[in-house]
Amino acid sequence: MPATLLPDTITSIGLLAGCLSFVSAVSGQLTRAAVMIGVSIACDIADGFVARSAHSASQFGVEYDSLSDVVAFGAAPAILAYAWALAPLQLWASLVVGAFVICAALRLARFNIQTETPGGRKHFVGLPVPGAAAMIAGGFLGGSYFRFDSPRALSAAITALMLTLAALMVSRVPYPSIKEIDPASLKSRSAIALTVIAIGLFVALPQLTALLAATGYLLSGPLWLAFGKDIKRAR
């Protein structure tokens, strides 16, 4: 069996989940659409983890992963946002959704170039597209948790969020690279404890935890940009 078969299969599952997400959004099943984006994010993390663990990373895998991400983290969350909050804006909604998808594609193209640059993957330059997708899915789940129900305010808030995410994706703001986590480091007791706590929170309060996790990662880039030099000096 080719060494790249397993990570590429995981990528395919993530792509399928992305397709199921926008089909669910079009059908009005928005919670399922948000959950499928979460499945795609899990697959995106897992395929890279498996490829590094098995030393089976390939250029084909990088390109296939990016094509999958355009669907799962570009089109799927954009359609979710449209069905959830932007549809009343009509033409303006199309422009907002289009800006998000275009910036996601530009972000992925830049990432592919950076993977060929020495040291280009120590951190992400710009908000990763899975992070942007997580913010939209987490925002929907959090909104349903708090039972937020004000259509006009919701449309305005999601418009601002979508444009902010689009700008961050093509920005130079640094973000932590989850893909660079050493698999061996996950065997430590602290890593295992944090994993157990995270799983427990997702089981107990999945909607709220998804919102807080997505918001935390979204803010990590600007915070790193603001305080990164001081952190390095302290170290």
Short mmCIF file of C-alpha atoms in Angstrom, two decimals:
data_model
loop_
_atom_site.label_atom_id
_atom_site.label_comp_id
_atom_site.label_asym_id
_atom_site.label_seq_id
_atom_site.Cartn_x
_atom_site.Cartn_y
_atom_site.Cartn_z
CA MET A 1 0.00 0.00 0.00
CA PRO A 2 1.45 3.42 -0.95
CA ALA A 3 2.62 5.41 2.05
CA THR A 4 0.55 8.43 0.98
CA LEU A 5 -2.71 6.48 0.69
CA LEU A 6 -3.83 6.93 4.31
CA PRO A 7 -3.29 10.73 4.58
CA ASP A 8 -4.87 11.24 1.15
CA THR A 9 -7.85 9.14 2.25
CA ILE A 10 -8.26 11.32 5.33
CA THR A 11 -8.09 14.41 3.10
CA SER A 12 -10.83 12.87 0.93
CA ILE A 13 -13.03 12.35 3.99
CA GLY A 14 -12.52 16.00 4.91
CA LEU A 15 -13.48 17.04 1.38
CA LEU A 16 -16.61 14.88 1.55
CA ALA A 17 -17.53 16.48 4.88
CA GLY A 18 -17.15 19.90 3.25
CA CYS A 19 -19.52 18.86 0.46
CA LEU A 20 -22.02 17.57 3.02
CA SER A 21 -21.71 20.88 4.85
CA PHE A 22 -22.84 23.08 1.99
CA VAL A 23 -25.54 20.59 0.93
CA SER A 24 -26.84 20.72 4.52
CA ALA A 25 -26.69 24.52 4.56
CA VAL A 26 -28.66 24.76 1.32
CA SER A 27 -31.20 22.31 2.79
CA GLY A 28 -31.63 24.46 5.89
CA GLN A 29 -29.87 22.02 8.24
CA LEU A 30 -27.42 24.60 9.56
CA THR A 31 -26.30 22.76 12.67
CA ARG A 32 -25.28 19.77 10.59
CA ALA A 33 -23.48 22.12 8.19
CA ALA A 34 -21.45 23.60 11.07
CA VAL A 35 -20.64 20.15 12.48
CA MET A 36 -19.43 18.95 9.07
CA ILE A 37 -17.02 21.89 8.94
CA GLY A 38 -15.72 20.68 12.30
CA VAL A 39 -15.22 17.21 10.84
CA SER A 40 -13.27 18.73 7.95
CA ILE A 41 -11.04 20.60 10.40
CA ALA A 42 -10.35 17.38 12.31
CA CYS A 43 -9.44 15.63 9.05
CA ASP A 44 -7.19 18.54 8.03
CA ILE A 45 -5.24 18.21 11.28
CA ALA A 46 -5.20 14.40 11.11
CA ASP A 47 -3.93 14.04 7.53
CA GLY A 48 -0.89 16.20 8.23
CA PHE A 49 -0.26 14.42 11.53
CA VAL A 50 -0.40 11.00 9.85
CA ALA A 51 1.80 12.13 6.95
CA ARG A 52 4.50 13.46 9.32
CA SER A 53 4.32 10.42 11.60
CA ALA A 54 4.73 8.03 8.65
CA HIS A 55 7.22 10.32 6.83
CA SER A 56 4.92 10.13 3.81
CA ALA A 57 4.41 13.83 3.04
CA SER A 58 4.41 14.57 -0.69
CA GLN A 59 3.88 17.50 -3.03
CA PHE A 60 0.78 15.76 -4.36
CA GLY A 61 -0.61 15.64 -0.83
CA VAL A 62 0.05 19.37 -0.35
CA GLU A 63 -1.77 20.27 -3.58
CA TYR A 64 -4.67 17.89 -2.94
CA ASP A 65 -5.05 19.20 0.60
CA SER A 66 -5.27 22.78 -0.69
CA LEU A 67 -7.89 21.89 -3.29
CA SER A 68 -9.89 20.15 -0.59
CA ASP A 69 -9.56 23.19 1.68
CA VAL A 70 -11.05 25.51 -0.94
CA VAL A 71 -14.27 23.50 -0.71
CA ALA A 72 -14.27 22.63 3.00
CA PHE A 73 -13.00 25.94 4.39
CA GLY A 74 -13.79 28.37 1.60
CA ALA A 75 -17.11 27.48 -0.03
CA ALA A 76 -18.73 25.53 2.84
CA PRO A 77 -18.45 28.19 5.58
CA ALA A 78 -19.36 30.93 3.09
CA ILE A 79 -22.59 29.12 2.20
CA LEU A 80 -23.27 28.49 5.89
CA ALA A 81 -22.86 32.20 6.64
CA TYR A 82 -25.13 33.09 3.72
CA ALA A 83 -27.90 30.70 4.78
CA TRP A 84 -27.53 31.69 8.43
CA ALA A 85 -27.38 35.47 8.32
CA LEU A 86 -26.50 37.06 4.98
CA ALA A 87 -29.37 36.05 2.68
CA PRO A 88 -31.44 39.19 3.48
CA LEU A 89 -28.62 41.35 2.08
CA GLN A 90 -29.11 39.88 -1.41
CA LEU A 91 -26.47 41.33 -3.78
CA TRP A 92 -24.32 42.62 -0.93
CA ALA A 93 -24.32 39.13 0.54
CA SER A 94 -22.93 37.75 -2.70
CA LEU A 95 -20.09 40.27 -2.60
CA VAL A 96 -19.26 39.46 1.03
CA VAL A 97 -19.35 35.70 0.39
CA GLY A 98 -17.29 36.13 -2.79
CA ALA A 99 -14.64 38.17 -0.96
CA PHE A 100 -14.32 35.47 1.69
CA VAL A 101 -13.93 32.63 -0.85
CA ILE A 102 -11.42 34.59 -2.98
CA CYS A 103 -9.29 35.45 0.05
CA ALA A 104 -9.40 31.81 1.16
CA ALA A 105 -8.11 30.70 -2.25
CA LEU A 106 -5.38 33.37 -2.20
CA ARG A 107 -4.36 32.30 1.30
CA LEU A 108 -4.04 28.66 0.21
CA ALA A 109 -2.00 29.60 -2.86
CA ARG A 110 0.40 31.58 -0.69
CA PHE A 111 0.68 28.69 1.75
CA ASN A 112 1.68 26.31 -1.06
CA ILE A 113 4.51 28.65 -2.04
CA GLN A 114 5.66 29.04 1.55
CA THR A 115 5.90 25.27 2.07
CA GLU A 116 8.75 25.35 -0.44
CA THR A 117 10.56 28.12 1.44
CA PRO A 118 13.08 27.16 4.18
CA GLY A 119 11.51 27.96 7.54
CA GLY A 120 8.24 28.89 5.84
CA ARG A 121 6.15 26.61 8.05
CA LYS A 122 7.43 27.65 11.49
CA HIS A 123 4.32 29.76 11.69
CA PHE A 124 1.44 30.69 9.43
CA VAL A 125 1.47 34.05 7.67
CA GLY A 126 -2.11 35.21 7.79
CA LEU A 127 -5.10 33.46 9.34
CA PRO A 128 -5.24 29.82 8.12
CA VAL A 129 -8.42 28.99 6.22
CA PRO A 130 -9.44 26.27 8.73
CA GLY A 131 -9.25 28.93 11.45
CA ALA A 132 -11.55 31.23 9.46
CA ALA A 133 -13.97 28.36 8.82
CA ALA A 134 -13.89 27.41 12.50
CA MET A 135 -14.83 30.97 13.45
CA ILE A 136 -17.92 30.88 11.22
CA ALA A 137 -19.00 27.43 12.37
CA GLY A 138 -18.22 28.27 16.00
CA GLY A 139 -20.06 31.57 15.66
CA PHE A 140 -23.17 29.79 14.44
CA LEU A 141 -23.03 27.18 17.18
CA GLY A 142 -22.40 29.83 19.83
CA GLY A 143 -25.24 31.94 18.49
CA SER A 144 -27.61 28.99 18.75
CA TYR A 145 -26.37 28.37 22.31
CA PHE A 146 -27.14 31.94 23.38
CA ARG A 147 -30.35 31.99 21.30
CA PHE A 148 -29.36 35.23 19.59
CA ASP A 149 -32.35 36.34 17.51
CA SER A 150 -32.09 39.76 15.85
CA PRO A 151 -31.90 39.36 12.03
CA ARG A 152 -30.65 42.86 11.22
CA ALA A 153 -28.00 42.91 13.92
CA LEU A 154 -26.98 39.37 12.97
CA SER A 155 -26.57 40.29 9.30
CA ALA A 156 -24.43 43.30 10.21
CA ALA A 157 -22.31 41.31 12.67
CA ILE A 158 -21.66 38.41 10.28
CA THR A 159 -20.87 40.81 7.43
CA ALA A 160 -18.23 42.45 9.61
CA LEU A 161 -16.94 39.06 10.72
CA MET A 162 -16.67 37.70 7.16
CA LEU A 163 -14.80 40.78 5.92
CA THR A 164 -12.49 40.70 8.94
CA LEU A 165 -11.71 37.02 8.36
CA ALA A 166 -11.09 37.67 4.66
CA ALA A 167 -8.65 40.48 5.48
CA LEU A 168 -6.83 38.40 8.11
CA MET A 169 -6.39 35.49 5.69
CA VAL A 170 -4.46 37.61 3.21
CA SER A 171 -2.68 39.68 5.89
CA ARG A 172 0.85 39.28 7.25
CA VAL A 173 -0.39 38.60 10.80
CA PRO A 174 1.46 35.54 12.21
CA TYR A 175 -0.51 32.61 13.60
CA PRO A 176 0.74 29.53 15.50
CA SER A 177 1.31 26.53 13.26
CA ILE A 178 -0.60 23.53 14.58
CA LYS A 179 0.77 21.51 11.67
CA GLU A 180 4.28 21.84 13.09
CA ILE A 181 3.47 20.08 16.37
CA ASP A 182 5.90 17.20 16.93
CA PRO A 183 3.90 13.94 17.28
CA ALA A 184 6.32 12.78 20.00
CA SER A 185 5.46 15.83 22.13
CA LEU A 186 1.84 14.68 22.37
CA LYS A 187 2.91 11.73 24.55
CA SER A 188 3.77 13.97 27.51
CA ARG A 189 1.50 13.99 30.56
CA SER A 190 0.63 17.66 30.17
CA ALA A 191 -0.39 17.19 26.54
CA ILE A 192 -2.53 14.18 27.44
CA ALA A 193 -4.16 16.11 30.31
CA LEU A 194 -4.95 19.09 28.07
CA THR A 195 -6.40 16.76 25.45
CA VAL A 196 -8.64 15.08 28.02
CA ILE A 197 -9.83 18.47 29.32
CA ALA A 198 -10.55 19.70 25.79
CA ILE A 199 -12.53 16.57 24.96
CA GLY A 200 -14.45 16.89 28.23
CA LEU A 201 -15.40 20.50 27.46
CA PHE A 202 -16.54 19.60 23.95
CA VAL A 203 -18.69 16.79 25.34
CA ALA A 204 -20.18 18.91 28.14
CA LEU A 205 -20.61 22.24 26.30
CA PRO A 206 -19.93 21.61 22.59
CA GLN A 207 -21.49 24.82 21.24
CA LEU A 208 -19.87 27.18 23.71
CA THR A 209 -16.52 25.38 23.56
CA ALA A 210 -16.46 25.57 19.75
CA LEU A 211 -17.08 29.33 19.90
CA LEU A 212 -14.43 29.94 22.56
CA ALA A 213 -11.82 27.76 20.82
CA ALA A 214 -12.35 29.46 17.46
CA THR A 215 -12.30 32.94 19.02
CA GLY A 216 -9.16 32.11 20.99
CA TYR A 217 -7.27 31.06 17.87
CA LEU A 218 -8.57 34.06 15.93
CA LEU A 219 -7.20 36.42 18.58
CA SER A 220 -3.89 34.56 18.97
CA GLY A 221 -2.48 36.11 15.78
CA PRO A 222 -3.01 39.78 16.69
CA LEU A 223 -1.82 39.06 20.24
CA TRP A 224 1.32 37.36 18.92
CA LEU A 225 1.91 40.31 16.60
CA ALA A 226 1.49 42.76 19.49
CA PHE A 227 3.49 40.90 22.14
CA GLY A 228 5.61 38.41 20.18
CA LYS A 229 8.88 40.32 20.55
CA ASP A 230 8.41 40.67 24.30
CA ILE A 231 7.71 36.93 24.56
CA LYS A 232 10.93 36.10 22.66
CA ARG A 233 12.97 38.42 24.90
CA ALA A 234 11.50 36.82 28.02
CA ARG A 235 12.49 33.40 26.75
#
